[in-house]
PDB file of C-alpha atoms in Angstrom:
ATOM      1  CA  UNK J   1       7.675  35.429 -70.657  1.00  0.00           C
ATOM      2  CA  UNK J   2       5.158  37.028 -68.350  1.00  0.00           C
ATOM      3  CA  UNK J   3       2.268  34.961 -69.740  1.00  0.00           C
ATOM      4  CA  UNK J   4       4.213  31.726 -69.361  1.00  0.00           C
ATOM      5  CA  UNK J   5       5.097  32.692 -65.796  1.00  0.00           C
ATOM      6  CA  UNK J   6       1.422  33.210 -64.951  1.00  0.00           C
ATOM      7  CA  UNK J   7       0.578  29.788 -66.431  1.00  0.00           C
ATOM      8  CA  UNK J   8       3.308  28.185 -64.345  1.00  0.00           C
ATOM      9  CA  UNK J   9       1.943  29.743 -61.148  1.00  0.00           C
ATOM     10  CA  UNK J  10      -1.611  28.640 -61.997  1.00  0.00           C
ATOM     11  CA  UNK J  11      -0.407  25.110 -62.787  1.00  0.00           C
ATOM     12  CA  UNK J  12       1.420  24.956 -59.463  1.00  0.00           C
ATOM     13  CA  UNK J  13      -1.661  26.132 -57.542  1.00  0.00           C
ATOM     14  CA  UNK J  14      -3.861  23.623 -59.416  1.00  0.00           C
ATOM     15  CA  UNK J  15      -1.457  20.770 -58.630  1.00  0.00           C
ATOM     16  CA  UNK J  16      -1.277  21.741 -54.958  1.00  0.00           C
ATOM     17  CA  UNK J  17      -5.075  21.936 -54.549  1.00  0.00           C
ATOM     18  CA  UNK J  18      -5.573  18.650 -56.398  1.00  0.00           C
ATOM     19  CA  UNK J  19      -3.005  16.902 -54.238  1.00  0.00           C
ATOM     20  CA  UNK J  20      -4.622  18.248 -51.057  1.00  0.00           C
ATOM     21  CA  UNK J  21      -8.085  17.026 -52.149  1.00  0.00           C
ATOM     22  CA  UNK J  22      -6.736  13.539 -52.947  1.00  0.00           C
ATOM     23  CA  UNK J  23      -4.912  13.274 -49.609  1.00  0.00           C
ATOM     24  CA  UNK J  24      -7.958  14.493 -47.700  1.00  0.00           C
ATOM     25  CA  UNK J  25     -10.269  11.984 -49.364  1.00  0.00           C
ATOM     26  CA  UNK J  26      -7.780   9.185 -48.873  1.00  0.00           C
ATOM     27  CA  UNK J  27      -7.260   9.997 -45.176  1.00  0.00           C
ATOM     28  CA  UNK J  28     -10.988  10.231 -44.576  1.00  0.00           C
ATOM     29  CA  UNK J  29     -11.459   6.841 -46.203  1.00  0.00           C
ATOM     30  CA  UNK J  30      -8.622   5.330 -44.193  1.00  0.00           C
ATOM     31  CA  UNK J  31     -10.007   6.607 -40.917  1.00  0.00           C
ATOM     32  CA  UNK J  32     -13.421   5.170 -41.680  1.00  0.00           C
ATOM     33  CA  UNK J  33     -12.036   1.797 -42.625  1.00  0.00           C
ATOM     34  CA  UNK J  34     -10.087   1.317 -39.349  1.00  0.00           C
ATOM     35  CA  UNK J  35     -12.877   2.428 -37.026  1.00  0.00           C
ATOM     36  CA  UNK J  36     -13.647  -0.366 -34.544  1.00  0.00           C
ATOM     37  CA  UNK J  37     -17.141  -1.539 -33.695  1.00  0.00           C
ATOM     38  CA  UNK J  38     -18.606  -0.147 -30.480  1.00  0.00           C
ATOM     39  CA  UNK J  39     -18.703  -3.508 -28.775  1.00  0.00           C
ATOM     40  CA  UNK J  40     -15.011  -4.004 -29.510  1.00  0.00           C
ATOM     41  CA  UNK J  41     -14.059  -0.552 -28.335  1.00  0.00           C
ATOM     42  CA  UNK J  42     -15.756  -1.008 -24.974  1.00  0.00           C
ATOM     43  CA  UNK J  43     -13.434  -3.888 -24.129  1.00  0.00           C
ATOM     44  CA  UNK J  44     -10.462  -1.544 -23.968  1.00  0.00           C
ATOM     45  CA  UNK J  45     -11.761   0.194 -20.834  1.00  0.00           C
ATOM     46  CA  UNK J  46      -9.669  -0.392 -17.732  1.00  0.00           C
ATOM     47  CA  UNK J  47     -11.161  -2.703 -15.148  1.00  0.00           C
ATOM     48  CA  UNK J  48     -11.429  -0.976 -11.797  1.00  0.00           C
ATOM     49  CA  UNK J  49     -10.743  -3.177  -8.793  1.00  0.00           C
ATOM     50  CA  UNK J  50     -13.160  -2.544  -5.955  1.00  0.00           C
ATOM     51  CA  UNK J  51     -11.374  -2.124  -2.649  1.00  0.00           C
ATOM     52  CA  UNK J  52     -12.858  -2.585   0.785  1.00  0.00           C
ATOM     53  CA  UNK J  53     -11.970  -1.526   4.321  1.00  0.00           C
ATOM     54  CA  UNK J  54      -8.309  -0.514   4.728  1.00  0.00           C
ATOM     55  CA  UNK J  55      -7.820  -1.050   0.975  1.00  0.00           C
ATOM     56  CA  UNK J  56      -8.306  -4.826   1.085  1.00  0.00           C
ATOM     57  CA  UNK J  57      -9.192  -6.465  -2.226  1.00  0.00           C
ATOM     58  CA  UNK J  58     -11.607  -8.892  -0.547  1.00  0.00           C
ATOM     59  CA  UNK J  59     -14.061  -7.959   2.223  1.00  0.00           C
ATOM     60  CA  UNK J  60     -13.764  -9.554   5.639  1.00  0.00           C
ATOM     61  CA  UNK J  61     -16.366 -12.044   6.757  1.00  0.00           C
ATOM     62  CA  UNK J  62     -18.755 -11.377   9.622  1.00  0.00           C
ATOM     63  CA  UNK J  63     -17.070 -11.171  13.042  1.00  0.00           C
ATOM     64  CA  UNK J  64     -13.693 -10.370  11.439  1.00  0.00           C
ATOM     65  CA  UNK J  65     -11.856  -7.051  11.606  1.00  0.00           C
ATOM     66  CA  UNK J  66     -10.061  -5.566   8.590  1.00  0.00           C
ATOM     67  CA  UNK J  67      -6.544  -4.288   9.196  1.00  0.00           C
ATOM     68  CA  UNK J  68      -3.416  -3.161   7.366  1.00  0.00           C
ATOM     69  CA  UNK J  69      -0.054  -2.454   9.002  1.00  0.00           C
ATOM     70  CA  UNK J  70       3.119  -1.121   7.426  1.00  0.00           C
ATOM     71  CA  UNK J  71       6.458  -0.778   9.179  1.00  0.00           C
ATOM     72  CA  UNK J  72       8.616   2.283   8.751  1.00  0.00           C
ATOM     73  CA  UNK J  73      11.194   2.483   5.959  1.00  0.00           C
ATOM     74  CA  UNK J  74      14.657   3.351   7.268  1.00  0.00           C
ATOM     75  CA  UNK J  75      14.330   6.450   9.461  1.00  0.00           C
ATOM     76  CA  UNK J  76      12.565   8.464   6.771  1.00  0.00           C
ATOM     77  CA  UNK J  77       9.102   6.995   6.139  1.00  0.00           C
ATOM     78  CA  UNK J  78       7.048   6.315   9.262  1.00  0.00           C
ATOM     79  CA  UNK J  79       4.777   3.311   9.878  1.00  0.00           C
ATOM     80  CA  UNK J  80       1.059   3.210   9.138  1.00  0.00           C
ATOM     81  CA  UNK J  81      -1.855   1.431  10.794  1.00  0.00           C
ATOM     82  CA  UNK J  82      -5.405   1.009   9.556  1.00  0.00           C
ATOM     83  CA  UNK J  83      -8.126  -0.789  11.523  1.00  0.00           C
ATOM     84  CA  UNK J  84     -11.692  -1.180  10.257  1.00  0.00           C
ATOM     85  CA  UNK J  85     -11.066   1.548   7.665  1.00  0.00           C
ATOM     86  CA  UNK J  86      -9.810   4.018  10.262  1.00  0.00           C
ATOM     87  CA  UNK J  87      -6.227   5.286   9.948  1.00  0.00           C
ATOM     88  CA  UNK J  88      -4.973   4.949  13.508  1.00  0.00           C
ATOM     89  CA  UNK J  89      -1.364   5.962  12.916  1.00  0.00           C
ATOM     90  CA  UNK J  90       0.489   7.500   9.991  1.00  0.00           C
ATOM     91  CA  UNK J  91       3.165  10.098   9.216  1.00  0.00           C
ATOM     92  CA  UNK J  92       0.385  12.359   7.937  1.00  0.00           C
ATOM     93  CA  UNK J  93      -1.285  12.282  11.363  1.00  0.00           C
ATOM     94  CA  UNK J  94       2.123  12.991  12.886  1.00  0.00           C
ATOM     95  CA  UNK J  95       1.518  10.456  15.654  1.00  0.00           C
ATOM     96  CA  UNK J  96       4.346   7.978  14.989  1.00  0.00           C
ATOM     97  CA  UNK J  97       7.834   7.858  16.396  1.00  0.00           C
ATOM     98  CA  UNK J  98      11.045   5.862  16.506  1.00  0.00           C
ATOM     99  CA  UNK J  99      10.944   2.467  18.190  1.00  0.00           C
ATOM    100  CA  UNK J 100       7.662   0.592  18.581  1.00  0.00           C
ATOM    101  CA  UNK J 101       4.341   2.124  17.593  1.00  0.00           C
ATOM    102  CA  UNK J 102       1.521   0.308  19.366  1.00  0.00           C
ATOM    103  CA  UNK J 103      -2.248   0.591  19.100  1.00  0.00           C
ATOM    104  CA  UNK J 104      -4.656  -1.168  21.419  1.00  0.00           C
ATOM    105  CA  UNK J 105      -8.064  -1.711  19.897  1.00  0.00           C
ATOM    106  CA  UNK J 106     -11.144  -2.579  21.971  1.00  0.00           C
ATOM    107  CA  UNK J 107     -14.090  -0.812  23.607  1.00  0.00           C
ATOM    108  CA  UNK J 108     -12.075   1.267  26.053  1.00  0.00           C
ATOM    109  CA  UNK J 109     -11.648   4.948  25.309  1.00  0.00           C
ATOM    110  CA  UNK J 110      -8.095   5.473  26.475  1.00  0.00           C
ATOM    111  CA  UNK J 111      -4.924   3.822  25.322  1.00  0.00           C
ATOM    112  CA  UNK J 112      -3.292   1.649  27.930  1.00  0.00           C
ATOM    113  CA  UNK J 113       0.115   3.040  28.788  1.00  0.00           C
ATOM    114  CA  UNK J 114       1.958  -0.088  29.761  1.00  0.00           C
ATOM    115  CA  UNK J 115       1.961  -3.612  28.360  1.00  0.00           C
ATOM    116  CA  UNK J 116       1.137  -5.015  31.792  1.00  0.00           C
ATOM    117  CA  UNK J 117      -2.159  -3.160  31.823  1.00  0.00           C
ATOM    118  CA  UNK J 118      -3.496  -4.536  28.543  1.00  0.00           C
ATOM    119  CA  UNK J 119      -6.992  -5.900  29.265  1.00  0.00           C
ATOM    120  CA  UNK J 120      -8.357  -9.237  28.118  1.00  0.00           C
ATOM    121  CA  UNK J 121      -9.853  -9.104  24.628  1.00  0.00           C
ATOM    122  CA  UNK J 122      -7.884  -6.085  23.414  1.00  0.00           C
ATOM    123  CA  UNK J 123      -6.239  -6.344  20.012  1.00  0.00           C
ATOM    124  CA  UNK J 124      -2.675  -5.027  19.944  1.00  0.00           C
ATOM    125  CA  UNK J 125      -1.269  -3.653  16.662  1.00  0.00           C
ATOM    126  CA  UNK J 126       2.493  -3.052  16.500  1.00  0.00           C
ATOM    127  CA  UNK J 127       4.647  -1.533  13.754  1.00  0.00           C
ATOM    128  CA  UNK J 128       8.385  -0.871  14.088  1.00  0.00           C
ATOM    129  CA  UNK J 129      10.131   2.296  12.948  1.00  0.00           C
ATOM    130  CA  UNK J 130      13.897   2.773  12.685  1.00  0.00           C
ATOM    131  CA  UNK J 131      15.079   0.990  15.873  1.00  0.00           C
ATOM    132  CA  UNK J 132      12.568  -1.145  17.803  1.00  0.00           C
ATOM    133  CA  UNK J 133      14.940  -3.417  19.700  1.00  0.00           C
ATOM    134  CA  UNK J 134      17.774  -1.493  21.354  1.00  0.00           C
ATOM    135  CA  UNK J 135      15.794  -0.381  24.404  1.00  0.00           C
ATOM    136  CA  UNK J 136      13.760  -3.574  24.742  1.00  0.00           C
ATOM    137  CA  UNK J 137      14.475  -5.467  27.958  1.00  0.00           C
ATOM    138  CA  UNK J 138      13.739  -9.109  28.788  1.00  0.00           C
ATOM    139  CA  UNK J 139      10.523  -8.249  30.606  1.00  0.00           C
ATOM    140  CA  UNK J 140       9.118  -6.344  27.638  1.00  0.00           C
ATOM    141  CA  UNK J 141      10.052  -9.141  25.250  1.00  0.00           C
ATOM    142  CA  UNK J 142       8.312 -11.653  27.489  1.00  0.00           C
ATOM    143  CA  UNK J 143       5.160  -9.518  27.577  1.00  0.00           C
ATOM    144  CA  UNK J 144       5.115  -9.356  23.784  1.00  0.00           C
ATOM    145  CA  UNK J 145       5.597 -13.122  23.655  1.00  0.00           C
ATOM    146  CA  UNK J 146       2.552 -13.471  25.920  1.00  0.00           C
ATOM    147  CA  UNK J 147       0.630 -11.454  23.353  1.00  0.00           C
ATOM    148  CA  UNK J 148       1.444 -14.132  20.758  1.00  0.00           C
ATOM    149  CA  UNK J 149       4.686 -12.853  19.234  1.00  0.00           C
ATOM    150  CA  UNK J 150       7.210 -15.354  17.885  1.00  0.00           C
ATOM    151  CA  UNK J 151       9.933 -12.798  17.169  1.00  0.00           C
ATOM    152  CA  UNK J 152       9.894 -10.359  20.105  1.00  0.00           C
ATOM    153  CA  UNK J 153      12.684 -12.216  21.875  1.00  0.00           C
ATOM    154  CA  UNK J 154      15.043 -11.815  18.915  1.00  0.00           C
ATOM    155  CA  UNK J 155      14.037  -8.285  17.949  1.00  0.00           C
ATOM    156  CA  UNK J 156      17.199  -6.227  17.512  1.00  0.00           C
ATOM    157  CA  UNK J 157      18.701  -2.997  16.255  1.00  0.00           C
ATOM    158  CA  UNK J 158      16.858  -1.623  13.203  1.00  0.00           C
ATOM    159  CA  UNK J 159      14.880  -4.810  12.534  1.00  0.00           C
ATOM    160  CA  UNK J 160      11.534  -4.493  10.728  1.00  0.00           C
ATOM    161  CA  UNK J 161       8.529  -5.909  12.578  1.00  0.00           C
ATOM    162  CA  UNK J 162       4.730  -5.799  12.250  1.00  0.00           C
ATOM    163  CA  UNK J 163       2.476  -7.709  14.611  1.00  0.00           C
ATOM    164  CA  UNK J 164      -1.125  -8.193  15.695  1.00  0.00           C
ATOM    165  CA  UNK J 165      -1.730 -10.022  18.977  1.00  0.00           C
ATOM    166  CA  UNK J 166      -3.792 -10.219  22.145  1.00  0.00           C
ATOM    167  CA  UNK J 167      -3.348 -11.072  25.784  1.00  0.00           C
ATOM    168  CA  UNK J 168      -3.056 -14.717  26.879  1.00  0.00           C
ATOM    169  CA  UNK J 169      -3.287 -16.355  23.469  1.00  0.00           C
ATOM    170  CA  UNK J 170      -3.297 -20.142  23.497  1.00  0.00           C
ATOM    171  CA  UNK J 171      -1.073 -20.277  20.405  1.00  0.00           C
ATOM    172  CA  UNK J 172       1.251 -17.908  18.622  1.00  0.00           C
ATOM    173  CA  UNK J 173      -0.366 -15.191  16.530  1.00  0.00           C
ATOM    174  CA  UNK J 174      -0.528 -15.916  12.791  1.00  0.00           C
ATOM    175  CA  UNK J 175      -0.399 -12.185  12.125  1.00  0.00           C
ATOM    176  CA  UNK J 176       3.283 -11.329  12.359  1.00  0.00           C
ATOM    177  CA  UNK J 177       6.154 -10.500  10.007  1.00  0.00           C
ATOM    178  CA  UNK J 178       9.782 -10.000  10.893  1.00  0.00           C
ATOM    179  CA  UNK J 179      12.845  -9.006   8.883  1.00  0.00           C
ATOM    180  CA  UNK J 180      16.307  -9.019  10.407  1.00  0.00           C
ATOM    181  CA  UNK J 181      18.668  -6.096   9.903  1.00  0.00           C
ATOM    182  CA  UNK J 182      21.406  -7.545   7.705  1.00  0.00           C
ATOM    183  CA  UNK J 183      23.901  -5.377   5.762  1.00  0.00           C
ATOM    184  CA  UNK J 184      24.101  -8.045   3.053  1.00  0.00           C
ATOM    185  CA  UNK J 185      20.349  -8.145   2.383  1.00  0.00           C
ATOM    186  CA  UNK J 186      19.128  -4.695   3.494  1.00  0.00           C
ATOM    187  CA  UNK J 187      17.153  -2.801   0.871  1.00  0.00           C
ATOM    188  CA  UNK J 188      18.000   0.589   2.314  1.00  0.00           C
ATOM    189  CA  UNK J 189      21.398   1.666   3.578  1.00  0.00           C
ATOM    190  CA  UNK J 190      21.462   0.405   7.149  1.00  0.00           C
ATOM    191  CA  UNK J 191      17.848  -0.790   7.213  1.00  0.00           C
ATOM    192  CA  UNK J 192      15.846  -3.757   5.876  1.00  0.00           C
ATOM    193  CA  UNK J 193      12.908  -3.112   3.591  1.00  0.00           C
ATOM    194  CA  UNK J 194       9.483  -1.974   4.689  1.00  0.00           C
ATOM    195  CA  UNK J 195       7.097  -4.698   5.852  1.00  0.00           C
ATOM    196  CA  UNK J 196       3.377  -4.557   5.147  1.00  0.00           C
ATOM    197  CA  UNK J 197       0.731  -6.929   6.450  1.00  0.00           C
ATOM    198  CA  UNK J 198      -2.990  -6.919   5.909  1.00  0.00           C
ATOM    199  CA  UNK J 199      -5.887  -9.269   6.469  1.00  0.00           C
ATOM    200  CA  UNK J 200      -8.923 -10.046   8.592  1.00  0.00           C
ATOM    201  CA  UNK J 201      -8.601 -10.681  12.328  1.00  0.00           C
ATOM    202  CA  UNK J 202     -11.225 -12.915  13.954  1.00  0.00           C
ATOM    203  CA  UNK J 203     -13.180 -10.914  16.496  1.00  0.00           C
ATOM    204  CA  UNK J 204     -13.584 -13.821  18.940  1.00  0.00           C
ATOM    205  CA  UNK J 205     -10.368 -15.756  18.421  1.00  0.00           C
ATOM    206  CA  UNK J 206      -8.350 -13.429  20.604  1.00  0.00           C
TER     207      UNK J 206
END
């Protein structure tokens, strides 16, 4: 009985080793047969999209400024402004607030405090946050309209608005987006969705 038991153990070990060798050889063969050619494997690499100033996919032409403006989302996420690859305003910089966030871009060193004092040739970048319209009076709306805005006169409570304009434009600015606060269409509870606008502003058009 003892001898037969030893033979059984040896037979089991032999069968196990044999099976392992067969599986190993088979797996090695299988791996070799499904290996792709190098030229085929290189096509699986992800294509990286080159981005330019302010994250634009396409670069701006000569005498054009790159910009990107995003309105605030509800009263949680603040607006952002990028001009010529410089982040002018953002929640990270902690320089945004409720209402209208305005940046004047030209050669002057100091920001102009009042809309009446905006000089000729200055680019005005505006992004709303939470409530841009409640405190707006008729005079302020008219001044924004003179900067090229088509929606300043109807800007209301918790509307979303992004705008790029300049003083004494001949026509309305093509760089403006507006979304009315509407409980039926709002993306957030009590607020419309975030607006984002980007593009290239002609340096001499304004």
